[in-house]
Amino acid sequence: MRFVDVILPFPLEDTYTYCLPAGKEVQVGGRVLVQFGSKRVYAAIVCALHDVPPRADLAYKDVLDVLDNAPIVLPEQLRLWQWMAKYYCTPLGEVLKLAMPSGFRLESKTILRMNEDVPEAEYSPVETTILSYFADGKEHELSSLQKDLDVRGVFASVRRLVEREVLQVSEAVKATYRPLTASYVRLLSTLPQKLSPKQRSLVQYFADNGHNELPKEKIKQELGLSDAVIATAAKNGIIEIVKKEKSRLSEQMFSELRSFMLSPAQQVALNDIKSQMLTQNTVLLHGITSSGKTEIYIRLIQEVLTNGGQTLFLVPEIALTTQLTARLRDVFGNDLGVYHSALSDGERVEVWKKMLGDNPYKILLGTRSSVFLPFRRLALTVIDEEHDTSYKQQDMAPRYHARTVAVMLGVLTGAKTLLGTATPSVESENNARNGKFGKVKLEERYGNAVLPEIILADVKQYKHRKQMKSQLFTPVLVEKMQQALERQEQVILFQNHRGYASVLECADCGYVPRCSCCDVTLTSHQHSHVLVCHYCGRTYPMPRVCPQCGKTHFEEKGFGTERVEEEVFAQFPQARVARLDLDTTRKKHSFEKILSDFSEGKVDVLVGTQMVCKGLDFGNVSVVGVLSADSLLNFPDFRAHEQAFQMLTQVSGRAGRRERRGTVVIQTMQASHPLLAQVKNADYETMYQNQMLERKAFCYPPFCRLMSLSLRHKDKSVLSRASAVLRGLLLKSFPVSCVLGPETPPISRVSLMYVERLLLKLEMNRPNEKMKDAVREAVDELRKRREFQQVSVSFDVDPM
């Protein structure tokens, strides 16, 4: 008798053992259907096969079915998942749930149907409503019942109806992924003697094309035939209609792939990288903006392909995949695949399957989730803009950093890793200087391009002199924008806040609308005429009357990208303006549309959040405006100055990427701030040295490891007691100086849950895994106490 250990898609620390029935075969990495609990059925991933059960005294459930003949998760992926579970203090099941497309995760649904002979009885109003739902005689899922019926107590009433045998209940497994199919028309070999004119034209069409099978949609379009005519032809034995599986992944024809020449500086950098990769697994490429790092990546990828290997190319934002896809396809054609969260689940499943097939993508371009894809011959991982915080998963466990995971993936697979950026993170730069990473510098812009002129516009002085004719733009920015538009050049305006106004305030009593579920003010969105909570996503109607004083005069404080867009229209009525932020890019392909319009010159001014900062290459952009640098400088975080330097340098690098020198106008109330001088002078070295001095003095990374514990509960007093108890438990294993908090974050309530945090500083000279085990033991001890069983505790290792 054989046994399998499986990973289930739940936040469970352990694997579970099932008995594999005789005659069934499965491989490690394949899916099996198992029952978990009393009724529910789930697809699980097999992580081990063995002949001896863990405990001889237990009766093990049987595997219900084997879903895959071959593994869909490779051994290296399983090892990576297990490492992530330990490093990020996350149950293995949560890693599985995040890593795989949901189309692979089958689970049973509770199905209800009404008995044929419903006993006559008196039913409550809720029960009567439920029974009327089944009047159509069909089966219905329990989840749809709750969703469709706007009544309270549905589950309790369903349970009573099941107990009284009015309703029958069963479990059914349904797949969320279905292959995409297309209809084809096949001409039969024997035809009836009599054919109508339309049927004769159909037969002739096959003869003219030289095929006996053609797509149905093509026939309908070119012959102008209706579905009814085609159905009649099939009924009369002239044709048959067949369904064929169709790929969701598009391919194109490439007549000639692009080749290029490297500059002398690029060639030197490429040679240095290849030399250092002989002895180093990871190399940092520090190349200034517009120095041609992408061309170096392409040369390295070409060598990898020549040797039969695969490349993973990571970018921080979906917007970057749009531009890079076109650029890389010019070189690599259909060898390039793309993977990110904007793809449908069906497309993600098909990319995953293709990577496991006989003809996988040789280059995979994607965002952070691409590190989980199966690679059989991974030889190189390129991480572009390695400093970017978007590589860090913030929302749900495991809160991983794609850069860290990609480096570990390289260790497990033997692949080399290249980190590329104009503004290295302090941690990566420190690793390079300590010899853990190799390092190569590229300090020349490609071609004749020079670094842009950076102007620090002192908003405070302009306001003091009453020279601000525009509410948002300083005179120098207006002048530079006007000159660029007159030369038919383009402008990028950066404001790292979406919406219209940050705060809506009653001018008479000072009332500010706040979210009912979060401790945060609401952001005004004029285009949709609503107030939005940017934490839980709830929307509220725009108030006409102040609920506190009854007055109607509201003032808008602060500004977002919507307001900037409106101001551009007011100052430059002739300009064509587009906005690139989360609100304008929710729809599929909206990124591509906005960026292609800007690239083709259909847009003069692009207004955006940090999406516009990251690696975009537009040759006609001559002016970049940063509308409020102070929000970056004043953020309460030890990384604030590092990230402000990175973001301001990156957005500045969008200007003047060809022959004409660009101009960057940074508007600020703190024009004498030393960090802005470092940005103006492109002085990364001084920024890095200052950061290292501060972090060493106060013991922050890279001089320690950080681990954040967030506690949540709907009752504030229970939460406070739990935080205090957890701190006491942690102090049994850590010195007082290493346990900071508990503290209430600036946003102290999100989605009706109060939040408190503890921050741990883990010493570099102590074993990392043992310290994390001590943290987990403290949290487990807290959860054993009945009072705190409903307190949610989440881990964030290496928080950003």
GROMACS .gro file of N, CA, C and O in nm, residues 40-120:
model
  324
   40ARG      N    1  -1.625   1.808   0.233
   40ARG     CA    2  -1.569   1.886   0.123
   40ARG      C    3  -1.454   1.814   0.054
   40ARG      O    4  -1.376   1.742   0.118
   41VAL      N    5  -1.442   1.837  -0.075
   41VAL     CA    6  -1.342   1.772  -0.160
   41VAL      C    7  -1.256   1.881  -0.225
   41VAL      O    8  -1.309   1.982  -0.272
   42TYR      N    9  -1.123   1.860  -0.228
   42TYR     CA   10  -1.031   1.960  -0.282
   42TYR      C   11  -0.923   1.894  -0.366
   42TYR      O   12  -0.890   1.776  -0.347
   43ALA      N   13  -0.866   1.973  -0.457
   43ALA     CA   14  -0.747   1.931  -0.530
   43ALA      C   15  -0.625   1.969  -0.446
   43ALA      O   16  -0.613   2.083  -0.401
   44ALA      N   17  -0.535   1.872  -0.423
   44ALA     CA   18  -0.415   1.895  -0.344
   44ALA      C   19  -0.293   1.857  -0.428
   44ALA      O   20  -0.302   1.777  -0.521
   45ILE      N   21  -0.179   1.915  -0.393
   45ILE     CA   22  -0.053   1.886  -0.463
   45ILE      C   23   0.024   1.780  -0.385
   45ILE      O   24   0.047   1.794  -0.264
   46VAL      N   25   0.066   1.675  -0.454
   46VAL     CA   26   0.144   1.569  -0.390
   46VAL      C   27   0.288   1.619  -0.372
   46VAL      O   28   0.353   1.661  -0.468
   47CYS      N   29   0.336   1.613  -0.248
   47CYS     CA   30   0.474   1.657  -0.222
   47CYS      C   31   0.565   1.542  -0.181
   47CYS      O   32   0.687   1.559  -0.173
   48ALA      N   33   0.506   1.422  -0.155
   48ALA     CA   34   0.589   1.306  -0.120
   48ALA      C   35   0.510   1.178  -0.142
   48ALA      O   36   0.387   1.176  -0.127
   49LEU      N   37   0.581   1.072  -0.180
   49LEU     CA   38   0.526   0.937  -0.194
   49LEU      C   39   0.605   0.844  -0.104
   49LEU      O   40   0.729   0.852  -0.100
   50HIS      N   41   0.536   0.755  -0.030
   50HIS     CA   42   0.609   0.663   0.058
   50HIS      C   43   0.522   0.541   0.087
   50HIS      O   44   0.401   0.540   0.058
   51ASP      N   45   0.585   0.437   0.144
   51ASP     CA   46   0.515   0.311   0.170
   51ASP      C   47   0.475   0.292   0.315
   51ASP      O   48   0.400   0.200   0.348
   52VAL      N   49   0.525   0.379   0.402
   52VAL     CA   50   0.498   0.363   0.546
   52VAL      C   51   0.421   0.484   0.595
   52VAL      O   52   0.467   0.597   0.580
   53PRO      N   53   0.302   0.464   0.655
   53PRO     CA   54   0.226   0.579   0.707
   53PRO      C   55   0.295   0.639   0.829
   53PRO      O   56   0.369   0.569   0.900
   54PRO      N   57   0.275   0.769   0.854
   54PRO     CA   58   0.338   0.832   0.971
   54PRO      C   59   0.299   0.766   1.103
   54PRO      O   60   0.380   0.754   1.194
   55ARG      N   61   0.172   0.721   1.110
   55ARG     CA   62   0.124   0.655   1.233
   55ARG      C   63   0.048   0.529   1.194
   55ARG      O   64  -0.049   0.535   1.116
   56ALA      N   65   0.089   0.417   1.251
   56ALA     CA   66   0.025   0.290   1.216
   56ALA      C   67  -0.113   0.276   1.279
   56ALA      O   68  -0.194   0.194   1.235
   57ASP      N   69  -0.142   0.357   1.383
   57ASP     CA   70  -0.269   0.342   1.455
   57ASP      C   71  -0.382   0.424   1.394
   57ASP      O   72  -0.493   0.424   1.446
   58LEU      N   73  -0.356   0.496   1.284
   58LEU     CA   74  -0.460   0.579   1.223
   58LEU      C   75  -0.511   0.515   1.095
   58LEU      O   76  -0.436   0.447   1.022
   59ALA      N   77  -0.639   0.537   1.067
   59ALA     CA   78  -0.697   0.495   0.940
   59ALA      C   79  -0.695   0.615   0.845
   59ALA      O   80  -0.751   0.720   0.876
   60TYR      N   81  -0.628   0.600   0.731
   60TYR     CA   82  -0.609   0.711   0.639
   60TYR      C   83  -0.716   0.707   0.529
   60TYR      O   84  -0.750   0.600   0.476
   61LYS      N   85  -0.767   0.824   0.495
   61LYS     CA   86  -0.865   0.833   0.386
   61LYS      C   87  -0.796   0.804   0.252
   61LYS      O   88  -0.678   0.829   0.235
   62ASP      N   89  -0.876   0.753   0.159
   62ASP     CA   90  -0.825   0.725   0.026
   62ASP      C   91  -0.822   0.851  -0.060
   62ASP      O   92  -0.907   0.939  -0.045
   63VAL      N   93  -0.726   0.855  -0.151
   63VAL     CA   94  -0.729   0.953  -0.259
   63VAL      C   95  -0.851   0.922  -0.346
   63VAL      O   96  -0.870   0.807  -0.388
   64LEU      N   97  -0.934   1.022  -0.374
   64LEU     CA   98  -1.055   0.998  -0.453
   64LEU      C   99  -1.026   0.985  -0.602
   64LEU      O  100  -1.090   0.907  -0.672
   65ASP      N  101  -0.930   1.063  -0.650
   65ASP     CA  102  -0.899   1.058  -0.793
   65ASP      C  103  -0.762   1.121  -0.816
   65ASP      O  104  -0.718   1.208  -0.738
   66VAL      N  105  -0.695   1.079  -0.922
   66VAL     CA  106  -0.570   1.139  -0.966
   66VAL      C  107  -0.602   1.230  -1.084
   66VAL      O  108  -0.659   1.186  -1.184
   67LEU      N  109  -0.567   1.357  -1.072
   67LEU     CA  110  -0.606   1.456  -1.173
   67LEU      C  111  -0.502   1.476  -1.282
   67LEU      O  112  -0.536   1.521  -1.391
   68ASP      N  113  -0.374   1.445  -1.254
   68ASP     CA  114  -0.268   1.474  -1.352
   68ASP      C  115  -0.182   1.350  -1.374
   68ASP      O  116  -0.139   1.284  -1.279
   69ASN      N  117  -0.157   1.322  -1.501
   69ASN     CA  118  -0.067   1.211  -1.535
   69ASN      C  119   0.079   1.249  -1.516
   69ASN      O  120   0.164   1.163  -1.495
   70ALA      N  121   0.109   1.377  -1.529
   70ALA     CA  122   0.246   1.427  -1.513
   70ALA      C  123   0.244   1.542  -1.412
   70ALA      O  124   0.140   1.606  -1.391
   71PRO      N  125   0.357   1.570  -1.349
   71PRO     CA  126   0.360   1.680  -1.250
   71PRO      C  127   0.325   1.814  -1.313
   71PRO      O  128   0.366   1.842  -1.426
   72ILE      N  129   0.252   1.896  -1.240
   72ILE     CA  130   0.231   2.035  -1.283
   72ILE      C  131   0.310   2.131  -1.194
   72ILE      O  132   0.312   2.251  -1.219
   73VAL      N  133   0.377   2.076  -1.092
   73VAL     CA  134   0.468   2.153  -1.007
   73VAL      C  135   0.601   2.077  -1.004
   73VAL      O  136   0.604   1.958  -0.972
   74LEU      N  137   0.709   2.145  -1.041
   74LEU     CA  138   0.839   2.080  -1.050
   74LEU      C  139   0.907   2.072  -0.913
   74LEU      O  140   0.874   2.148  -0.821
   75PRO      N  141   1.003   1.979  -0.896
   75PRO     CA  142   1.070   1.964  -0.766
   75PRO      C  143   1.132   2.095  -0.715
   75PRO      O  144   1.126   2.124  -0.594
   76GLU      N  145   1.192   2.175  -0.807
   76GLU     CA  146   1.252   2.302  -0.764
   76GLU      C  147   1.146   2.397  -0.709
   76GLU      O  148   1.171   2.474  -0.616
   77GLN      N  149   1.025   2.393  -0.769
   77GLN     CA  150   0.917   2.478  -0.719
   77GLN      C  151   0.875   2.436  -0.579
   77GLN      O  152   0.853   2.522  -0.491
   78LEU      N  153   0.862   2.305  -0.557
   78LEU     CA  154   0.824   2.257  -0.424
   78LEU      C  155   0.927   2.297  -0.319
   78LEU      O  156   0.892   2.340  -0.209
   79ARG      N  157   1.055   2.288  -0.356
   79ARG     CA  158   1.160   2.328  -0.261
   79ARG      C  159   1.154   2.478  -0.234
   79ARG      O  160   1.175   2.524  -0.122
   80LEU      N  161   1.123   2.555  -0.339
   80LEU     CA  162   1.110   2.700  -0.321
   80LEU      C  163   0.992   2.731  -0.230
   80LEU      O  164   1.002   2.818  -0.141
   81TRP      N  165   0.879   2.664  -0.248
   81TRP     CA  166   0.763   2.686  -0.162
   81TRP      C  167   0.797   2.656  -0.016
   81TRP      O  168   0.759   2.731   0.075
   82GLN      N  169   0.867   2.544   0.006
   82GLN     CA  170   0.902   2.505   0.143
   82GLN      C  171   0.996   2.607   0.206
   82GLN      O  172   0.982   2.641   0.325
   83TRP      N  173   1.091   2.659   0.127
   83TRP     CA  174   1.179   2.764   0.178
   83TRP      C  175   1.100   2.889   0.213
   83TRP      O  176   1.121   2.952   0.317
   84MET      N  177   1.007   2.930   0.124
   84MET     CA  178   0.926   3.050   0.148
   84MET      C  179   0.843   3.035   0.274
   84MET      O  180   0.827   3.130   0.352
   85ALA      N  181   0.784   2.916   0.295
   85ALA     CA  182   0.701   2.894   0.415
   85ALA      C  183   0.783   2.918   0.541
   85ALA      O  184   0.734   2.978   0.638
   86LYS      N  185   0.908   2.872   0.541
   86LYS     CA  186   0.993   2.891   0.659
   86LYS      C  187   1.040   3.036   0.671
   86LYS      O  188   1.033   3.096   0.778
   87TYR      N  189   1.090   3.090   0.561
   87TYR     CA  190   1.149   3.224   0.567
   87TYR      C  191   1.046   3.331   0.599
   87TYR      O  192   1.073   3.422   0.678
   88TYR      N  193   0.926   3.320   0.539
   88TYR     CA  194   0.824   3.422   0.558
   88TYR      C  195   0.720   3.385   0.664
   88TYR      O  196   0.617   3.451   0.675
   89CYS      N  197   0.750   3.279   0.742
   89CYS     CA  198   0.662   3.238   0.853
   89CYS      C  199   0.518   3.222   0.807
   89CYS      O  200   0.425   3.277   0.868
   90THR      N  201   0.499   3.152   0.697
   90THR     CA  202   0.369   3.137   0.634
   90THR      C  203   0.336   2.989   0.618
   90THR      O  204   0.424   2.911   0.579
   91PRO      N  205   0.213   2.948   0.645
   91PRO     CA  206   0.175   2.808   0.619
   91PRO      C  207   0.199   2.772   0.473
   91PRO      O  208   0.178   2.852   0.382
   92LEU      N  209   0.244   2.648   0.450
   92LEU     CA  210   0.275   2.601   0.316
   92LEU      C  211   0.154   2.610   0.223
   92LEU      O  212   0.166   2.641   0.104
   93GLY      N  213   0.034   2.587   0.279
   93GLY     CA  214  -0.088   2.595   0.198
   93GLY      C  215  -0.114   2.733   0.144
   93GLY      O  216  -0.169   2.750   0.035
   94GLU      N  217  -0.073   2.837   0.219
   94GLU     CA  218  -0.091   2.974   0.169
   94GLU      C  219   0.006   3.004   0.055
   94GLU      O  220  -0.027   3.081  -0.036
   95VAL      N  221   0.125   2.945   0.061
   95VAL     CA  222   0.220   2.964  -0.049
   95VAL      C  223   0.162   2.901  -0.176
   95VAL      O  224   0.165   2.961  -0.284
   96LEU      N  225   0.108   2.779  -0.164
   96LEU     CA  226   0.045   2.713  -0.279
   96LEU      C  227  -0.066   2.799  -0.337
   96LEU      O  228  -0.076   2.819  -0.459
   97LYS      N  229  -0.152   2.850  -0.249
   97LYS     CA  230  -0.268   2.928  -0.295
   97LYS      C  231  -0.225   3.052  -0.371
   97LYS      O  232  -0.289   3.093  -0.468
   98LEU      N  233  -0.117   3.115  -0.329
   98LEU     CA  234  -0.069   3.235  -0.396
   98LEU      C  235   0.005   3.200  -0.524
   98LEU      O  236  -0.007   3.270  -0.625
   99ALA      N  237   0.081   3.091  -0.522
   99ALA     CA  238   0.172   3.060  -0.633
   99ALA      C  239   0.100   3.013  -0.758
   99ALA      O  240   0.141   3.047  -0.869
  100MET      N  241  -0.006   2.935  -0.743
  100MET     CA  242  -0.068   2.870  -0.859
  100MET      C  243  -0.191   2.947  -0.907
  100MET      O  244  -0.266   3.001  -0.825
  101PRO      N  245  -0.217   2.950  -1.038
  101PRO     CA  246  -0.342   3.008  -1.087
  101PRO      C  247  -0.462   2.936  -1.026
  101PRO      O  248  -0.459   2.814  -1.007
  102SER      N  249  -0.566   3.011  -0.996
  102SER     CA  250  -0.682   2.951  -0.929
  102SER      C  251  -0.750   2.845  -1.014
  102SER      O  252  -0.823   2.760  -0.963
  103GLY      N  253  -0.726   2.846  -1.147
  103GLY     CA  254  -0.786   2.745  -1.233
  103GLY      C  255  -0.740   2.604  -1.202
  103GLY      O  256  -0.807   2.507  -1.238
  104PHE      N  257  -0.626   2.589  -1.135
  104PHE     CA  258  -0.577   2.457  -1.095
  104PHE      C  259  -0.638   2.410  -0.964
  104PHE      O  260  -0.626   2.293  -0.928
  105ARG      N  261  -0.703   2.500  -0.890
  105ARG     CA  262  -0.749   2.467  -0.756
  105ARG      C  263  -0.897   2.426  -0.761
  105ARG      O  264  -0.986   2.510  -0.757
  106LEU      N  265  -0.921   2.295  -0.769
  106LEU     CA  266  -1.058   2.244  -0.768
  106LEU      C  267  -1.105   2.229  -0.625
  106LEU      O  268  -1.029   2.192  -0.536
  107GLU      N  269  -1.232   2.255  -0.602
  107GLU     CA  270  -1.293   2.225  -0.473
  107GLU      C  271  -1.441   2.201  -0.494
  107GLU      O  272  -1.501   2.247  -0.590
  108SER      N  273  -1.497   2.124  -0.402
  108SER     CA  274  -1.639   2.090  -0.419
  108SER      C  275  -1.728   2.206  -0.376
  108SER      O  276  -1.691   2.288  -0.291
  109LYS      N  277  -1.845   2.211  -0.437
  109LYS     CA  278  -1.947   2.310  -0.404
  109LYS      C  279  -2.066   2.238  -0.342
  109LYS      O  280  -2.102   2.128  -0.384
  110THR      N  281  -2.127   2.299  -0.243
  110THR     CA  282  -2.246   2.242  -0.181
  110THR      C  283  -2.366   2.270  -0.270
  110THR      O  284  -2.399   2.386  -0.297
  111ILE      N  285  -2.430   2.162  -0.317
  111ILE     CA  286  -2.543   2.171  -0.409
  111ILE      C  287  -2.671   2.134  -0.335
  111ILE      O  288  -2.676   2.034  -0.263
  112LEU      N  289  -2.774   2.216  -0.354
  112LEU     CA  290  -2.905   2.191  -0.292
  112LEU      C  291  -3.010   2.167  -0.400
  112LEU      O  292  -3.007   2.230  -0.504
  113ARG      N  293  -3.099   2.075  -0.370
  113ARG     CA  294  -3.215   2.053  -0.459
  113ARG      C  295  -3.337   2.025  -0.371
  113ARG      O  296  -3.323   1.974  -0.258
  114MET      N  297  -3.456   2.055  -0.422
  114MET     CA  298  -3.578   2.033  -0.346
  114MET      C  299  -3.626   1.889  -0.367
  114MET      O  300  -3.618   1.835  -0.478
  115ASN      N  301  -3.672   1.827  -0.260
  115ASN     CA  302  -3.732   1.694  -0.272
  115ASN      C  303  -3.856   1.700  -0.361
  115ASN      O  304  -3.926   1.802  -0.365
  116GLU      N  305  -3.882   1.590  -0.431
  116GLU     CA  306  -3.998   1.589  -0.520
  116GLU      C  307  -4.128   1.599  -0.440
  116GLU      O  308  -4.222   1.667  -0.480
  117ASP      N  309  -4.134   1.531  -0.330
  117ASP     CA  310  -4.254   1.536  -0.245
  117ASP      C  311  -4.225   1.619  -0.121
  117ASP      O  312  -4.172   1.569  -0.022
  118VAL      N  313  -4.256   1.746  -0.131
  118VAL     CA  314  -4.231   1.836  -0.018
  118VAL      C  315  -4.345   1.820   0.082
  118VAL      O  316  -4.463   1.836   0.046
  119PRO      N  317  -4.313   1.783   0.205
  119PRO     CA  318  -4.420   1.766   0.304
  119PRO      C  319  -4.492   1.897   0.333
  119PRO      O  320  -4.430   2.003   0.336
  120GLU      N  321  -4.623   1.886   0.350
  120GLU     CA  322  -4.699   2.006   0.384
  120GLU      C  323  -4.671   2.043   0.529
  120GLU      O  324  -4.682   1.961   0.619
   0.00000   0.00000   0.00000
